PDB file of C-alpha atoms in Angstrom:
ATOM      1  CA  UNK S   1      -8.985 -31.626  60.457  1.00  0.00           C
ATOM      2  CA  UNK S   2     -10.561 -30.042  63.373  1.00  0.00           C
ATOM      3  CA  UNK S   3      -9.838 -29.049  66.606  1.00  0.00           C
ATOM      4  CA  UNK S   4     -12.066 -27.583  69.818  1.00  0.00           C
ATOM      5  CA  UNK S   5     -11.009 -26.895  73.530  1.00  0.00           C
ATOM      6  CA  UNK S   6     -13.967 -29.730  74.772  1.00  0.00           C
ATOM      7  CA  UNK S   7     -12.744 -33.110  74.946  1.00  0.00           C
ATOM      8  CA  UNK S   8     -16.279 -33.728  74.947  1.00  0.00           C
ATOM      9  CA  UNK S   9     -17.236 -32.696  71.847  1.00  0.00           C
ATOM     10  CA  UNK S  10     -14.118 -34.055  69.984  1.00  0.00           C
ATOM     11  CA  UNK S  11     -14.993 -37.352  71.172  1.00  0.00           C
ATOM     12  CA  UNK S  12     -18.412 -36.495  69.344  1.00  0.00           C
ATOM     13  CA  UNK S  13     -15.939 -35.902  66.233  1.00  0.00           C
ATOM     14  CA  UNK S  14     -13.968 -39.057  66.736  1.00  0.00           C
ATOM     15  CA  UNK S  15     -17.429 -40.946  66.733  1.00  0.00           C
ATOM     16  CA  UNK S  16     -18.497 -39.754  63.757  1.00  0.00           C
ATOM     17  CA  UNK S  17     -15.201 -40.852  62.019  1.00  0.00           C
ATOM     18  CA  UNK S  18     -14.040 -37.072  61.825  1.00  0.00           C
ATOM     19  CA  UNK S  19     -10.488 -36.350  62.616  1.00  0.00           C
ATOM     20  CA  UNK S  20     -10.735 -33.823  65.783  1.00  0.00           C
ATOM     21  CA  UNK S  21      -8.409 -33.207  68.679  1.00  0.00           C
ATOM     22  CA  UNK S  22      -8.152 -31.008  71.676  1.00  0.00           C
ATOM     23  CA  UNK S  23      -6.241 -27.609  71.832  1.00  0.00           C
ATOM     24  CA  UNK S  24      -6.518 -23.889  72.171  1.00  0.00           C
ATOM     25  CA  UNK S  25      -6.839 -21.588  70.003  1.00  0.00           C
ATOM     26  CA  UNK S  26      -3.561 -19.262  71.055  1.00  0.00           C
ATOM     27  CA  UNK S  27      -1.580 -21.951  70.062  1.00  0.00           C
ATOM     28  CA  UNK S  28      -2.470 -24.557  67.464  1.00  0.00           C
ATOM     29  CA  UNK S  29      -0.396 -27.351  67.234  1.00  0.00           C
ATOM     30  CA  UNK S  30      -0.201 -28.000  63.424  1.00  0.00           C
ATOM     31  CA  UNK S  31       3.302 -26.673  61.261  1.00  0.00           C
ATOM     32  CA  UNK S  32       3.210 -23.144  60.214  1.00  0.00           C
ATOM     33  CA  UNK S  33       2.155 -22.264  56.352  1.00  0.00           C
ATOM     34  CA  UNK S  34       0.378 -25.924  55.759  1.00  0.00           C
ATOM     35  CA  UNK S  35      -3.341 -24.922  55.425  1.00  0.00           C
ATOM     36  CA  UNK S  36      -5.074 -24.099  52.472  1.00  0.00           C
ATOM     37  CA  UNK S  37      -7.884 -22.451  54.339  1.00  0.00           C
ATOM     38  CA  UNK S  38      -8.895 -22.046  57.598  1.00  0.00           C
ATOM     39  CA  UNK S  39     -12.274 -21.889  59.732  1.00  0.00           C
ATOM     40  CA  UNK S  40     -13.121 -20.131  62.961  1.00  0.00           C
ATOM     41  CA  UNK S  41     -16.652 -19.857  63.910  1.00  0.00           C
ATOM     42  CA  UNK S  42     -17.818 -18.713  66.711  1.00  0.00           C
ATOM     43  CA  UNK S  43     -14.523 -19.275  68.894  1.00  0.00           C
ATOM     44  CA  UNK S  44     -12.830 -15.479  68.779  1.00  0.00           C
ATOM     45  CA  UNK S  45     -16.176 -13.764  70.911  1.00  0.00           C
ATOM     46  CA  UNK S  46     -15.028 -15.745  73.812  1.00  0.00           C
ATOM     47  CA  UNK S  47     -11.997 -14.920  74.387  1.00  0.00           C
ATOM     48  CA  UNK S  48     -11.696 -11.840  77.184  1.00  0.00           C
ATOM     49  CA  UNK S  49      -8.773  -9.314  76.016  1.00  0.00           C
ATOM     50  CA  UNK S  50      -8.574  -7.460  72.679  1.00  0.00           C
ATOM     51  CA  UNK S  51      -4.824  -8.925  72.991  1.00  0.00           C
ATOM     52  CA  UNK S  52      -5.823 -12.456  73.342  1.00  0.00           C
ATOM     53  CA  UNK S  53      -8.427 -11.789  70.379  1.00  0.00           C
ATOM     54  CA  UNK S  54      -6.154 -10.833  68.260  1.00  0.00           C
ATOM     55  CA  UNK S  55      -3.363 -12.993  69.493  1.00  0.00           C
ATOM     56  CA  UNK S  56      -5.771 -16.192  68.355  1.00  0.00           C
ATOM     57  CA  UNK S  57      -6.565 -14.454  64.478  1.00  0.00           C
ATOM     58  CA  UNK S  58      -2.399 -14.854  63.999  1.00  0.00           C
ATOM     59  CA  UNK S  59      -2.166 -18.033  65.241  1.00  0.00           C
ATOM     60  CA  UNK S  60      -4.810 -18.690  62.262  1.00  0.00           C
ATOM     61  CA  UNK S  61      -2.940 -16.790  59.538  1.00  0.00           C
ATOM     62  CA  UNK S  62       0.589 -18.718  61.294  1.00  0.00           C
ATOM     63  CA  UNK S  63      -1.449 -21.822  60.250  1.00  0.00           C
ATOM     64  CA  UNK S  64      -2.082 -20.396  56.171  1.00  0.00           C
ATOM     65  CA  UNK S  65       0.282 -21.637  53.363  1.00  0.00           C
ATOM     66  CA  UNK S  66       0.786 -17.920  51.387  1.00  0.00           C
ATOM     67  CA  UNK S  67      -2.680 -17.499  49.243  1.00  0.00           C
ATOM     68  CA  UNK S  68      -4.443 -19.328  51.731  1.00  0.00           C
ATOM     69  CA  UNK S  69      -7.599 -18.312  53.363  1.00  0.00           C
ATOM     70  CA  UNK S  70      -9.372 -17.532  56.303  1.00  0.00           C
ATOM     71  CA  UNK S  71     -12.880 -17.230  57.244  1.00  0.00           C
ATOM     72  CA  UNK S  72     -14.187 -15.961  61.050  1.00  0.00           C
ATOM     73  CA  UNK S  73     -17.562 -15.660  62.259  1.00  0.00           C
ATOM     74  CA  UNK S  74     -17.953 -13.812  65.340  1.00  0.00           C
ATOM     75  CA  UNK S  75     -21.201 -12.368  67.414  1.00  0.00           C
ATOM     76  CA  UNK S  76     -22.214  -8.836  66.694  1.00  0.00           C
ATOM     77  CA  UNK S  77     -23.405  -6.567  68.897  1.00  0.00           C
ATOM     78  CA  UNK S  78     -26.369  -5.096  66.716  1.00  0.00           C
ATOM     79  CA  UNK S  79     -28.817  -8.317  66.270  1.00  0.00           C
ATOM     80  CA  UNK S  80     -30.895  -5.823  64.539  1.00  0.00           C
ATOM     81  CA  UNK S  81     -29.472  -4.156  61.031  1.00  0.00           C
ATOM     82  CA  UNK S  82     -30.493  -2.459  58.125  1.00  0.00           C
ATOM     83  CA  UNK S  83     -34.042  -2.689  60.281  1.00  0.00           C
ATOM     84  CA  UNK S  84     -34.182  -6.520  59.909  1.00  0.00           C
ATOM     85  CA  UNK S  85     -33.888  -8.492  62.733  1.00  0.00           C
ATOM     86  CA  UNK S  86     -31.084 -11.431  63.396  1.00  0.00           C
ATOM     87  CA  UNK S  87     -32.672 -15.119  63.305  1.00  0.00           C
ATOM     88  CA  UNK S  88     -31.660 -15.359  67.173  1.00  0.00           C
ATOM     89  CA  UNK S  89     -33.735 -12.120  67.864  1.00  0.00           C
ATOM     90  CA  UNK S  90     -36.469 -13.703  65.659  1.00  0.00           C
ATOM     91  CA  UNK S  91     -36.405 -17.146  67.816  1.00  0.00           C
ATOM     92  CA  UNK S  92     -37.574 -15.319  70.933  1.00  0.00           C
ATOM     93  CA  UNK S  93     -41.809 -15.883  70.089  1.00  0.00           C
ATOM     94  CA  UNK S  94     -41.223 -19.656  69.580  1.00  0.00           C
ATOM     95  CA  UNK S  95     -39.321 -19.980  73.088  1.00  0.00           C
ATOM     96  CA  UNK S  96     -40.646 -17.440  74.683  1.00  0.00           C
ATOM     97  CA  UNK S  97     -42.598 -19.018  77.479  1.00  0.00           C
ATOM     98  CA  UNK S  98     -39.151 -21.451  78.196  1.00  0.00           C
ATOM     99  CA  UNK S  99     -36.860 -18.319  78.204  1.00  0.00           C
ATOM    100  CA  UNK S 100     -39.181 -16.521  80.769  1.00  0.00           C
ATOM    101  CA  UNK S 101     -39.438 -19.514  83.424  1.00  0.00           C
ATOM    102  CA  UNK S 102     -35.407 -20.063  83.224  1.00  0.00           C
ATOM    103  CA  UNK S 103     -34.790 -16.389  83.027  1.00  0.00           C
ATOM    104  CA  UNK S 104     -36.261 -14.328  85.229  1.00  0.00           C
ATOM    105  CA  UNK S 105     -35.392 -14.036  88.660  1.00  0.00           C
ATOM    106  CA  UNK S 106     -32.035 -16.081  87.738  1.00  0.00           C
ATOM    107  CA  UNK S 107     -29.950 -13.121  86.149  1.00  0.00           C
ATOM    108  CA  UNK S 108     -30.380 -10.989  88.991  1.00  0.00           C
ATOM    109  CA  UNK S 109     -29.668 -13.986  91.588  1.00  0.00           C
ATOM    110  CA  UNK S 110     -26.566 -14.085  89.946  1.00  0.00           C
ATOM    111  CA  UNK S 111     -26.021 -10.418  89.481  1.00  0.00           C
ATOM    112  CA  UNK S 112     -26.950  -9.802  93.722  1.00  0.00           C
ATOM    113  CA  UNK S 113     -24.546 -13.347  94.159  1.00  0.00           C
ATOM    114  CA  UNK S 114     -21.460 -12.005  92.281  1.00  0.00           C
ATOM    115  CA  UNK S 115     -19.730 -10.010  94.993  1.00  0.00           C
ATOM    116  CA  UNK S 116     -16.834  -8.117  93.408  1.00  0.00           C
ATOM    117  CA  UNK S 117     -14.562 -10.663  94.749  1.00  0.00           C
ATOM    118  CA  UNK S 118     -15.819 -13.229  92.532  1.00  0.00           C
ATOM    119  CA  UNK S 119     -15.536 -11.162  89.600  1.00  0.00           C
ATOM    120  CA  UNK S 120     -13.765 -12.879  86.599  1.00  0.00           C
ATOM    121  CA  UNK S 121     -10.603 -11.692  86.335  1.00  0.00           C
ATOM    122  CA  UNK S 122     -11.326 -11.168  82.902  1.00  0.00           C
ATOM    123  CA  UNK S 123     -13.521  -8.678  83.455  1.00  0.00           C
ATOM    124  CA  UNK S 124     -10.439  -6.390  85.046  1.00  0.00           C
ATOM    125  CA  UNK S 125      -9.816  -5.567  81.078  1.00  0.00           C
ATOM    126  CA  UNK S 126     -13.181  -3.938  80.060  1.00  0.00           C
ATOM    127  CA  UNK S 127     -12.058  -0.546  80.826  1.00  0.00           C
ATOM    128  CA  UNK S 128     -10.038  -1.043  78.360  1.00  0.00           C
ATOM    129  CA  UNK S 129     -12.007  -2.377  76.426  1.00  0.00           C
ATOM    130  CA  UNK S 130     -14.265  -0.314  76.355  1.00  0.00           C
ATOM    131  CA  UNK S 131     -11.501   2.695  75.905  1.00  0.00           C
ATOM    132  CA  UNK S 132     -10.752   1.495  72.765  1.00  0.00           C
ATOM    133  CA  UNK S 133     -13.658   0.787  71.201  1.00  0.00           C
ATOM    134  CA  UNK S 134     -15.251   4.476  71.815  1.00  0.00           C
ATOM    135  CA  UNK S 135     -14.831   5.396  68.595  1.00  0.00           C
ATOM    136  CA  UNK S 136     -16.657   2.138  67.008  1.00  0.00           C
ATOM    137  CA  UNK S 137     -20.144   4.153  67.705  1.00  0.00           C
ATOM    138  CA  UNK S 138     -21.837   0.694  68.572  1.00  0.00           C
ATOM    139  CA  UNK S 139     -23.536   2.270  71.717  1.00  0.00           C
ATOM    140  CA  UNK S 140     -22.197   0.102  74.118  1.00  0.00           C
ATOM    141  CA  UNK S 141     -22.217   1.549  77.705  1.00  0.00           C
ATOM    142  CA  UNK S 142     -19.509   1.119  80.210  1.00  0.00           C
ATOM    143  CA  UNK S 143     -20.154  -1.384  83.365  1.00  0.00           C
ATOM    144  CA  UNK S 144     -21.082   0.039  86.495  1.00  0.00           C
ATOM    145  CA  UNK S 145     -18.871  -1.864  88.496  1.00  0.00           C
ATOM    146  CA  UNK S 146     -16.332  -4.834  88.246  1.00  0.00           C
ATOM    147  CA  UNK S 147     -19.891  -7.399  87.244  1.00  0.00           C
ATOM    148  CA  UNK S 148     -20.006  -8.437  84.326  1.00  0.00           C
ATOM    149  CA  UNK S 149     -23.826  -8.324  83.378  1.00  0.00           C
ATOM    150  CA  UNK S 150     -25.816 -10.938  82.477  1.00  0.00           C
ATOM    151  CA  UNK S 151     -27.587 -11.399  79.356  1.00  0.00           C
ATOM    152  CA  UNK S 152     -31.112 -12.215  78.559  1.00  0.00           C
ATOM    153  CA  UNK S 153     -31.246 -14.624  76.215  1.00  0.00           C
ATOM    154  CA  UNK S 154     -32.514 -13.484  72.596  1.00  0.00           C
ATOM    155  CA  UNK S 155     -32.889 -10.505  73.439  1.00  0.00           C
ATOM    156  CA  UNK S 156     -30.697  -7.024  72.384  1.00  0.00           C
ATOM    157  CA  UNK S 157     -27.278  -6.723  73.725  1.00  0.00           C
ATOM    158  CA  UNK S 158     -26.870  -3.958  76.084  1.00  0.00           C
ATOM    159  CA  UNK S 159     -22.971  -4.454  76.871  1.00  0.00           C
ATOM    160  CA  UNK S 160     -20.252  -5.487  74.571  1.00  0.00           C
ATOM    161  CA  UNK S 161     -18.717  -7.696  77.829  1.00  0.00           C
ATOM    162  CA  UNK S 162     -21.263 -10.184  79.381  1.00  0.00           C
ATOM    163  CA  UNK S 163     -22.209 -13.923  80.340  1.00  0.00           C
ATOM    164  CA  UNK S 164     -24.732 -15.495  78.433  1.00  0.00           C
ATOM    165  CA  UNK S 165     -26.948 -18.133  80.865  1.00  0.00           C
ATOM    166  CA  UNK S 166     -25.969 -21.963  79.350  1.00  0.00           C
ATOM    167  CA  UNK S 167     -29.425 -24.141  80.299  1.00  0.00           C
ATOM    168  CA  UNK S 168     -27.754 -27.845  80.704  1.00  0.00           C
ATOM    169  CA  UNK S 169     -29.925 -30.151  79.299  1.00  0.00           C
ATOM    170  CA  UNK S 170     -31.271 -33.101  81.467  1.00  0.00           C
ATOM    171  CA  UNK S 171     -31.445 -32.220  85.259  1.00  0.00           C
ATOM    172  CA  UNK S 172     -29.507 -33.482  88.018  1.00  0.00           C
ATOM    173  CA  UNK S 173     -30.804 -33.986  91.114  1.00  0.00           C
ATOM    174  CA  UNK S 174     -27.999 -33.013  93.268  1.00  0.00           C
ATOM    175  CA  UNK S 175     -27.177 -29.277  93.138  1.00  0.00           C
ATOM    176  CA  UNK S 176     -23.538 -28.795  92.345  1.00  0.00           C
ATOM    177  CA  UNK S 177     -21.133 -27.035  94.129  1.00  0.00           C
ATOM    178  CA  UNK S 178     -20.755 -23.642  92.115  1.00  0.00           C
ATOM    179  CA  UNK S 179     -23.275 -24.073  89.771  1.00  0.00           C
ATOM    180  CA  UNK S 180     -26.842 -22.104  90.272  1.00  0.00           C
ATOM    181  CA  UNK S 181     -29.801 -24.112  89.066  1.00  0.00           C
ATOM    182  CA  UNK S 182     -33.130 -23.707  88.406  1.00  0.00           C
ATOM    183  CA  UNK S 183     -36.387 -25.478  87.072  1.00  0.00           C
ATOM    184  CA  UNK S 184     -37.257 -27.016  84.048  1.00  0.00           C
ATOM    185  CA  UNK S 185     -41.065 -26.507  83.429  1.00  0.00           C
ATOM    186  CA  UNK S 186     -42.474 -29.415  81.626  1.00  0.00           C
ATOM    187  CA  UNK S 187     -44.177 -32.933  82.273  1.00  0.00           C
ATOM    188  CA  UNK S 188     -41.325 -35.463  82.361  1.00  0.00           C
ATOM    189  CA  UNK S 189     -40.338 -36.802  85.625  1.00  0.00           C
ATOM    190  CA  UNK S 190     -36.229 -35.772  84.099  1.00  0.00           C
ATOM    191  CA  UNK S 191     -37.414 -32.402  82.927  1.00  0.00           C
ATOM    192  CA  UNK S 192     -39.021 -31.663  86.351  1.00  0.00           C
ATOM    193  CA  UNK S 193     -35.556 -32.469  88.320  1.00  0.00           C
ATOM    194  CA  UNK S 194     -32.990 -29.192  88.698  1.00  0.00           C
ATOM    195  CA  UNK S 195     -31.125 -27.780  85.180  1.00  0.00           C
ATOM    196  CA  UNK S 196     -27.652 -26.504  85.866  1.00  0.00           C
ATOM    197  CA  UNK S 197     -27.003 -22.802  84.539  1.00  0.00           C
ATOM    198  CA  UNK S 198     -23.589 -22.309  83.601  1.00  0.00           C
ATOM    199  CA  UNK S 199     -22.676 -18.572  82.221  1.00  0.00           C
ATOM    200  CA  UNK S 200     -20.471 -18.029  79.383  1.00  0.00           C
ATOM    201  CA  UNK S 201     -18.559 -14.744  78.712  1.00  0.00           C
ATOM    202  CA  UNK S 202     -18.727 -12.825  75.410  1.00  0.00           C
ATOM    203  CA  UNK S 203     -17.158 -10.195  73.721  1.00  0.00           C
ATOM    204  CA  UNK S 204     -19.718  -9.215  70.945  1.00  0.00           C
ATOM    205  CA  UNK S 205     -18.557  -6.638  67.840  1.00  0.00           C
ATOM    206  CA  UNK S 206     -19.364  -3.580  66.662  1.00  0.00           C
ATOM    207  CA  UNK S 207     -19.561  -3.454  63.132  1.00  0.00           C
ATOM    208  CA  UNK S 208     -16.239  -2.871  61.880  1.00  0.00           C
ATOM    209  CA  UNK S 209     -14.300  -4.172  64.855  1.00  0.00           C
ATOM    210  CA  UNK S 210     -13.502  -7.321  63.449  1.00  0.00           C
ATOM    211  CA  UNK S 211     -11.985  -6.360  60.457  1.00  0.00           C
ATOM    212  CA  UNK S 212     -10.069  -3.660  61.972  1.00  0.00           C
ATOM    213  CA  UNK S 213      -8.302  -5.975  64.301  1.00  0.00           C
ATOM    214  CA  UNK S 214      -7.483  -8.571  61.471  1.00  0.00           C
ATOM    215  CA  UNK S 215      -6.183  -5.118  59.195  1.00  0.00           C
ATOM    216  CA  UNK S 216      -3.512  -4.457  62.400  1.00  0.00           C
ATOM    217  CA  UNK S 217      -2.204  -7.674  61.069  1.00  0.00           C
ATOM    218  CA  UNK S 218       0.651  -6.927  58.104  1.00  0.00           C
ATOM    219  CA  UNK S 219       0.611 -11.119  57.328  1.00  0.00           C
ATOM    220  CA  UNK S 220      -2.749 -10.951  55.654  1.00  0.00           C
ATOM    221  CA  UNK S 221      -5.042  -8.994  53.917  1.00  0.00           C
ATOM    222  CA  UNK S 222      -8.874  -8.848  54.138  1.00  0.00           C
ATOM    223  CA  UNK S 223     -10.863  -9.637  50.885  1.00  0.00           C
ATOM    224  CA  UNK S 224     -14.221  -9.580  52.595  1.00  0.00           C
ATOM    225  CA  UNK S 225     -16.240  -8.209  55.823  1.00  0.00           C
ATOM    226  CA  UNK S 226     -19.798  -8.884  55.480  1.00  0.00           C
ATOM    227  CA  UNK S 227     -22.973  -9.092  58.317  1.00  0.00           C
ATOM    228  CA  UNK S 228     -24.688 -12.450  58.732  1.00  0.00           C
ATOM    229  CA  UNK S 229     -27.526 -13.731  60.945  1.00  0.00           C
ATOM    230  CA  UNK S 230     -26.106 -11.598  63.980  1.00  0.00           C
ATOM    231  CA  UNK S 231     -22.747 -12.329  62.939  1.00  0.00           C
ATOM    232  CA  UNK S 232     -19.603 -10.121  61.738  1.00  0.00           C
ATOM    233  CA  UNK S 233     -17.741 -11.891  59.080  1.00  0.00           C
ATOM    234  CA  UNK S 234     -14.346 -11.682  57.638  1.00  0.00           C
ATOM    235  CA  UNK S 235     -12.529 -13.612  54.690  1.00  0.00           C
ATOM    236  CA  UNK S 236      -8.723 -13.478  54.854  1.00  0.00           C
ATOM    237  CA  UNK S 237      -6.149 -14.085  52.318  1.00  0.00           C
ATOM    238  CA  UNK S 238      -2.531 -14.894  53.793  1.00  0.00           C
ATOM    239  CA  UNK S 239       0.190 -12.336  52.119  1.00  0.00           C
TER     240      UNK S 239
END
């Protein structure tokens, strides 16, 4: 059984004959204690508080039948490690030339646009954030100001705290309201129309992060923390 916060993409699920349906992660609607294991990839990064973060890993261990397990997958900070580069660092030659039309000029649109009343009000956290997580040694630096940066896609992470540009594929050809767009090099008359940029925010992890969070937890106990592909990794057994 799965579940995702897109309607979208369960309906994607229900298509394929998968049993999917919509929720959040903070609060799961299945009974306590009936799942033999548990998956969460990629879903823990986005959330904007180190309480909400680890709010969402007990609502997965709530879900574990004692003995059960739990694997999470979340972004890491360092995309390089052990001196080998991460297969989304790696991807950067063979879309280069893309990256660099949609790219450049449009971060720092959106970084000039973003007064600091339009903030998130997510971001009014990262000093806290980034309080805590001065002893992690990951090198992240503190924001300047209330802005979240934006990143630069497959490239190095400079912040622990940023949007990452979303490129919608197929244009539109009315701008929406709220959405910055830009355009879509290529020779299709659909690729030539405007590609909305949405920006999602991240929280990516220093090595060791992860599993210290899911160790504050006295429910479970972690039999694994591993690095993978620009991932931190954890395996949890439910005491």
């Amino acid at each position: 059984v799965g579940c995702d916060r897109s309607k979208n993409l369960v309906d994607i699920c229900g298509e394929k004959h998968f049993q999917a349906f919509v929720c959040d992660a903070l609060s799961v609607p299945i009974r306590s204690g009936s799942c033999d294991a548990c998956i969460s990839i990629a879903v823990i990064h986005h959330f904007s508080t180190a309480e909400r973060r680890l709010a969402t890993i007990r609502e997965l261990a709530r879900l574990l039948r004692p003995g059960g397990t739990a694997l999470i997958y979340v972004w890491a900070m360092e995309q390089e490690y052990k001196n080998q580069k991460s297969k989304y660092l790696k991807e950067k030659n063979a879309s280069k030339n893309k990256e660099k039309e949609m790219n450049t000029g449009t971060a720092q649109k959106l970084l000039s646009d973003q007064g600091p009343d339009n903030s998130s009000q997510d971001s009014a956290s990262s000093d806290q954030l980034l309080n805590d997580l001065k002893d992690e040694g990951c090198g992240a630096k503190p924001v300047a100001d209330s802005r979240l940066p934006v990143h630069t896609n497959r490239t190095s992470f400079h912040s622990q705290d940023l949007l990452v540009p979303w490129h919608l594929k197929g244009g539109t050809k009315k701008k929406e309201e709220g959405v910055d767009t830009v355009s879509v090099p290529g020779g299709s008359k659909e690729s030539q129309e405007l590609s909305p940029v949405f920006h999602r925010y991240y929280h990516v992890f220093c090595e060791g992060e992860l599993e210290a969070v899911c160790r504050s937890l006295d429910c479970v106990r972690v039999q694994k923390s591993y690095y993978d592909q620009g991932n931190w990794c954890v395996i949890l057994e439910k005491l």
